[in-house]
Each structure stands twice: as structure tokens, then as C-alpha cells.
Short mmCIF file of C-alpha atoms in Angstrom, two decimals:
data_model
loop_
_atom_site.label_atom_id
_atom_site.label_comp_id
_atom_site.label_asym_id
_atom_site.label_seq_id
_atom_site.Cartn_x
_atom_site.Cartn_y
_atom_site.Cartn_z
CA MET E 913 -0.05 -0.02 0.05
CA ALA E 914 1.40 3.38 -1.05
CA SER E 915 1.90 6.08 1.65
CA PRO E 916 0.02 9.12 0.91
CA ARG E 917 2.12 11.82 -0.71
CA ALA E 918 3.31 14.51 2.07
CA GLU E 919 3.09 18.15 0.93
CA PRO E 920 6.07 20.27 1.54
CA ALA E 921 5.80 22.33 4.88
CA ASP E 922 5.42 25.64 2.90
CA ALA E 923 2.86 24.46 0.35
CA ARG E 924 0.15 25.89 2.37
CA ILE E 925 0.75 29.22 3.99
CA PRO E 926 -1.74 29.78 6.73
CA PRO E 927 -4.03 32.93 6.62
CA ARG E 928 -3.06 35.80 8.78
CA PRO E 929 -5.39 37.52 11.01
CA GLY E 930 -7.30 40.14 9.46
CA GLY E 931 -6.41 39.00 6.08
CA PHE E 932 -2.86 40.35 6.18
CA GLU E 933 -0.58 38.99 3.48
CA PRO E 934 2.99 40.29 3.70
CA TRP E 935 3.89 39.39 0.09
CA ARG E 936 1.40 42.07 -1.21
CA TRP E 937 3.82 44.73 0.32
CA ALA E 938 7.08 42.74 0.37
CA VAL E 939 7.39 42.12 -3.37
CA PRO E 940 7.26 45.97 -4.33
CA LEU E 941 9.64 46.78 -1.42
CA LEU E 942 12.09 44.09 -2.77
CA MET E 943 11.69 45.58 -6.37
CA ALA E 944 12.41 49.04 -4.95
CA LEU E 945 15.60 47.67 -3.08
CA SER E 946 16.82 45.93 -5.96
CA LEU E 947 16.27 48.89 -8.44
CA ALA E 948 18.06 51.21 -5.86
CA ASN E 949 20.94 48.71 -5.45
CA TYR E 950 21.72 48.83 -9.07
CA VAL E 951 21.49 52.47 -9.48
CA ASN E 952 24.01 52.51 -6.76
CA ARG E 953 26.31 50.04 -8.32
CA VAL E 954 26.10 51.59 -11.85
CA SER E 955 26.16 55.25 -10.75
CA MET E 956 30.02 55.41 -10.12
CA ALA E 957 30.74 54.05 -13.65
CA THR E 958 28.18 56.63 -14.93
CA ALA E 959 29.68 59.64 -13.22
CA GLY E 960 33.27 58.22 -13.18
CA ASP E 961 34.44 58.77 -16.67
CA ALA E 962 32.83 62.09 -17.12
CA ARG E 963 33.53 63.65 -13.66
CA VAL E 964 35.69 61.82 -11.36
CA MET E 965 38.48 61.07 -13.64
CA ALA E 966 38.51 64.58 -15.04
CA GLN E 967 38.46 66.16 -11.57
CA TYR E 968 41.18 64.16 -9.93
CA GLY E 969 43.17 63.16 -12.94
CA PHE E 970 42.52 59.45 -12.48
CA SER E 971 43.74 57.15 -15.35
CA PRO E 972 41.40 54.49 -16.76
CA THR E 973 43.12 51.94 -14.72
CA ARG E 974 42.80 53.62 -11.45
CA MET E 975 39.08 54.31 -12.29
CA GLY E 976 38.81 50.56 -13.06
CA THR E 977 40.25 49.76 -9.55
CA VAL E 978 37.29 51.78 -8.03
CA TYR E 979 34.83 50.31 -10.05
CA SER E 980 36.27 46.70 -9.17
CA ALA E 981 36.28 47.49 -5.50
CA LEU E 982 32.64 47.03 -5.24
CA LEU E 983 32.54 43.76 -7.21
CA PHE E 984 35.45 42.24 -5.37
CA ALA E 985 34.00 42.94 -1.79
CA TYR E 986 30.40 41.81 -3.25
CA THR E 987 32.10 38.54 -4.37
CA LEU E 988 33.97 38.01 -1.13
CA PHE E 989 31.15 38.58 1.17
CA MET E 990 28.45 36.38 -0.63
CA ILE E 991 29.01 33.61 1.83
CA PRO E 992 29.23 35.72 4.99
CA GLY E 993 26.06 37.24 3.78
CA GLY E 994 24.28 33.96 3.42
CA LEU E 995 25.44 33.12 6.95
CA VAL E 996 23.83 36.32 8.08
CA ILE E 997 20.65 35.40 6.31
CA ASP E 998 20.68 31.85 7.85
CA ARG E 999 21.37 33.26 11.34
CA PHE E 1000 19.16 36.31 11.66
CA GLY E 1001 16.67 35.76 8.66
CA PRO E 1002 15.87 37.65 5.45
CA ARG E 1003 14.19 40.66 7.16
CA VAL E 1004 17.30 41.56 9.37
CA ALA E 1005 19.73 40.84 6.27
CA LEU E 1006 17.40 43.16 4.06
CA ALA E 1007 17.23 45.98 6.70
CA ALA E 1008 21.08 45.78 6.83
CA VAL E 1009 21.33 45.87 3.22
CA GLY E 1010 19.04 48.83 2.67
CA PHE E 1011 20.39 50.98 5.59
CA GLY E 1012 24.25 49.94 4.90
CA SER E 1013 24.07 50.67 1.22
CA ALA E 1014 22.25 53.95 1.71
CA ALA E 1015 24.87 55.09 4.36
CA PHE E 1016 27.79 54.13 2.10
CA VAL E 1017 26.27 55.59 -1.02
CA ALA E 1018 25.92 58.87 1.03
CA LEU E 1019 29.38 58.83 1.95
CA THR E 1020 30.54 58.46 -1.63
CA GLY E 1021 29.34 62.03 -2.20
CA VAL E 1022 30.94 63.09 1.12
CA VAL E 1023 34.22 61.95 -0.18
CA GLY E 1024 33.99 64.35 -3.19
CA LEU E 1025 33.09 67.19 -0.71
CA THR E 1026 35.81 66.61 2.07
CA VAL E 1027 38.82 64.95 0.44
CA HIS E 1028 40.65 66.92 -2.30
CA GLN E 1029 44.06 65.08 -2.70
CA PRO E 1030 43.75 62.49 -5.43
CA ALA E 1031 45.66 59.72 -3.53
CA ARG E 1032 43.29 60.07 -0.46
CA VAL E 1033 40.16 60.36 -2.89
CA LEU E 1034 41.27 57.03 -4.50
CA THR E 1035 41.72 55.39 -1.03
CA ALA E 1036 38.42 56.72 0.24
CA LEU E 1037 36.56 55.78 -2.82
CA LEU E 1038 38.03 52.10 -2.73
CA LEU E 1039 36.84 51.95 0.91
CA VAL E 1040 33.51 53.27 0.42
CA ARG E 1041 32.76 51.39 -2.80
CA GLY E 1042 34.05 48.18 -1.21
CA MET E 1043 31.61 48.65 1.78
CA ILE E 1044 28.81 49.17 -0.67
CA GLY E 1045 29.67 45.67 -2.07
CA VAL E 1046 29.86 44.29 1.40
CA PHE E 1047 26.31 45.45 2.20
CA SER E 1048 24.90 44.46 -1.33
CA ALA E 1049 26.13 40.83 -1.25
CA PRO E 1050 23.24 39.37 0.63
CA LEU E 1051 20.48 41.22 -1.29
CA TYR E 1052 19.39 38.57 -3.80
CA PRO E 1053 19.84 35.57 -1.48
CA ALA E 1054 17.90 37.29 1.22
CA ALA E 1055 15.24 38.45 -1.31
CA ALA E 1056 14.90 34.97 -2.42
CA ALA E 1057 14.63 33.56 1.08
CA ALA E 1058 12.08 36.25 1.79
CA VAL E 1059 10.02 35.44 -1.35
CA GLY E 1060 10.23 31.91 -0.27
CA ALA E 1061 8.77 32.43 3.16
CA TRP E 1062 6.25 35.07 2.43
CA VAL E 1063 4.90 34.50 -1.18
CA PRO E 1064 2.65 31.64 -1.87
CA PRO E 1065 3.98 28.88 -3.93
CA GLY E 1066 2.19 29.69 -7.13
CA GLY E 1067 3.63 33.27 -7.15
CA ARG E 1068 7.07 32.70 -6.33
CA SER E 1069 8.57 32.57 -9.77
CA ARG E 1070 6.69 35.73 -10.54
CA ALA E 1071 8.04 37.56 -7.57
CA ASN E 1072 11.61 36.48 -8.12
CA GLY E 1073 11.21 37.56 -11.64
CA LEU E 1074 9.83 41.00 -10.72
CA VAL E 1075 12.75 41.53 -8.17
CA ASN E 1076 15.26 40.67 -10.66
CA GLY E 1077 13.54 42.63 -13.35
CA ALA E 1078 13.77 45.58 -11.23
CA ALA E 1079 17.52 45.42 -11.13
CA LEU E 1080 17.63 45.70 -14.92
CA ILE E 1081 15.27 48.83 -14.84
CA GLY E 1082 17.87 50.31 -12.35
CA VAL E 1083 20.72 49.64 -14.85
CA ALA E 1084 18.78 51.17 -17.70
CA ALA E 1085 17.70 54.27 -15.71
CA THR E 1086 20.98 55.19 -14.10
CA PRO E 1087 22.55 56.96 -17.05
CA LEU E 1088 19.49 59.23 -17.22
#
């Protein structure tokens, strides 16, 4: 006699009191965070060639180092970011992504206002852009975990597609 097929634990999300469904607000917030994250990533490349290189006399190689600082830190901190998600949950990780990225994006502008020697500007930009990479690393794994926890099974692929699609809108919108 075959045993009845067991449903996965998350196949039926219990209804919330008062009809509250977190995925109705979570997906647009994840989309906004994804869009803002990609605007932050691409903004230095957009402004770097036109303004930063000219103002501080950076060579294309030095500017490429600034661009790479974010990606290097992003890659290096993917696993620690995943550990943060596993330990504290996607909500805490996403809050850290949002607030941390916002703080270091603001510091990118502060570098240009407070530091004037090219060597110090380069060092400050490497540090600030690297920290943006650190805080951006857990974004997509945390967003996928949040979608998995908050969105009903039938809508998860659409929700993940919307979050990733918002990143592409951010890339396209940044040069404007």
C-alpha cells in the first residue's frame, strides 16, 4: 500500500489574522531595493568617466580599480552574507542591506566634498565602494529567502522575476 504523498511544509501558507498578506507589500519593497541597489552600483561608472576622472586626474586603470572594489567585496562577502541570512533571517539581512548601502552611497558624495588630494580620494573611494559591495552581497539571496517565506508557492517565480527585473530597470535608468 502506497503512503499518501506528503506536501512540503511551505505548500500551504496559513492565513494571517485580519487578512494581512506580507507578500502584497514585500514584493514591491524588494523591487525598490533591487532597483536602488543597481542604481548605486552603476552610478559610479556613469559619473566616473565624465567627472571623477577629469576632476582628480585618474587614469582609466585607477578608475577601473574603483569600479572593481565593489565587485571584489561583493564576491568576497556572498558567503558571509548567506550566513547572516541563515542566522538572523531575511528581514534583518534586507534591513542591513538597505541601511548599509544607503549610508555608504551617501558617503560616496561626502568623499568628493571633504577629500581633495587625488591619492586620498582614491583610497576613500576604494573603501566606500568596497563597503557598498559588502552590504549589497546578501541582497538577492535574502530576497529569494523572503519570497520563499512570504509568497504563496504559485507566485514565487513571478515575484523573483519582478525583483530581478527591477535590477535591470535600475541599470537602464541610471545613465538618465
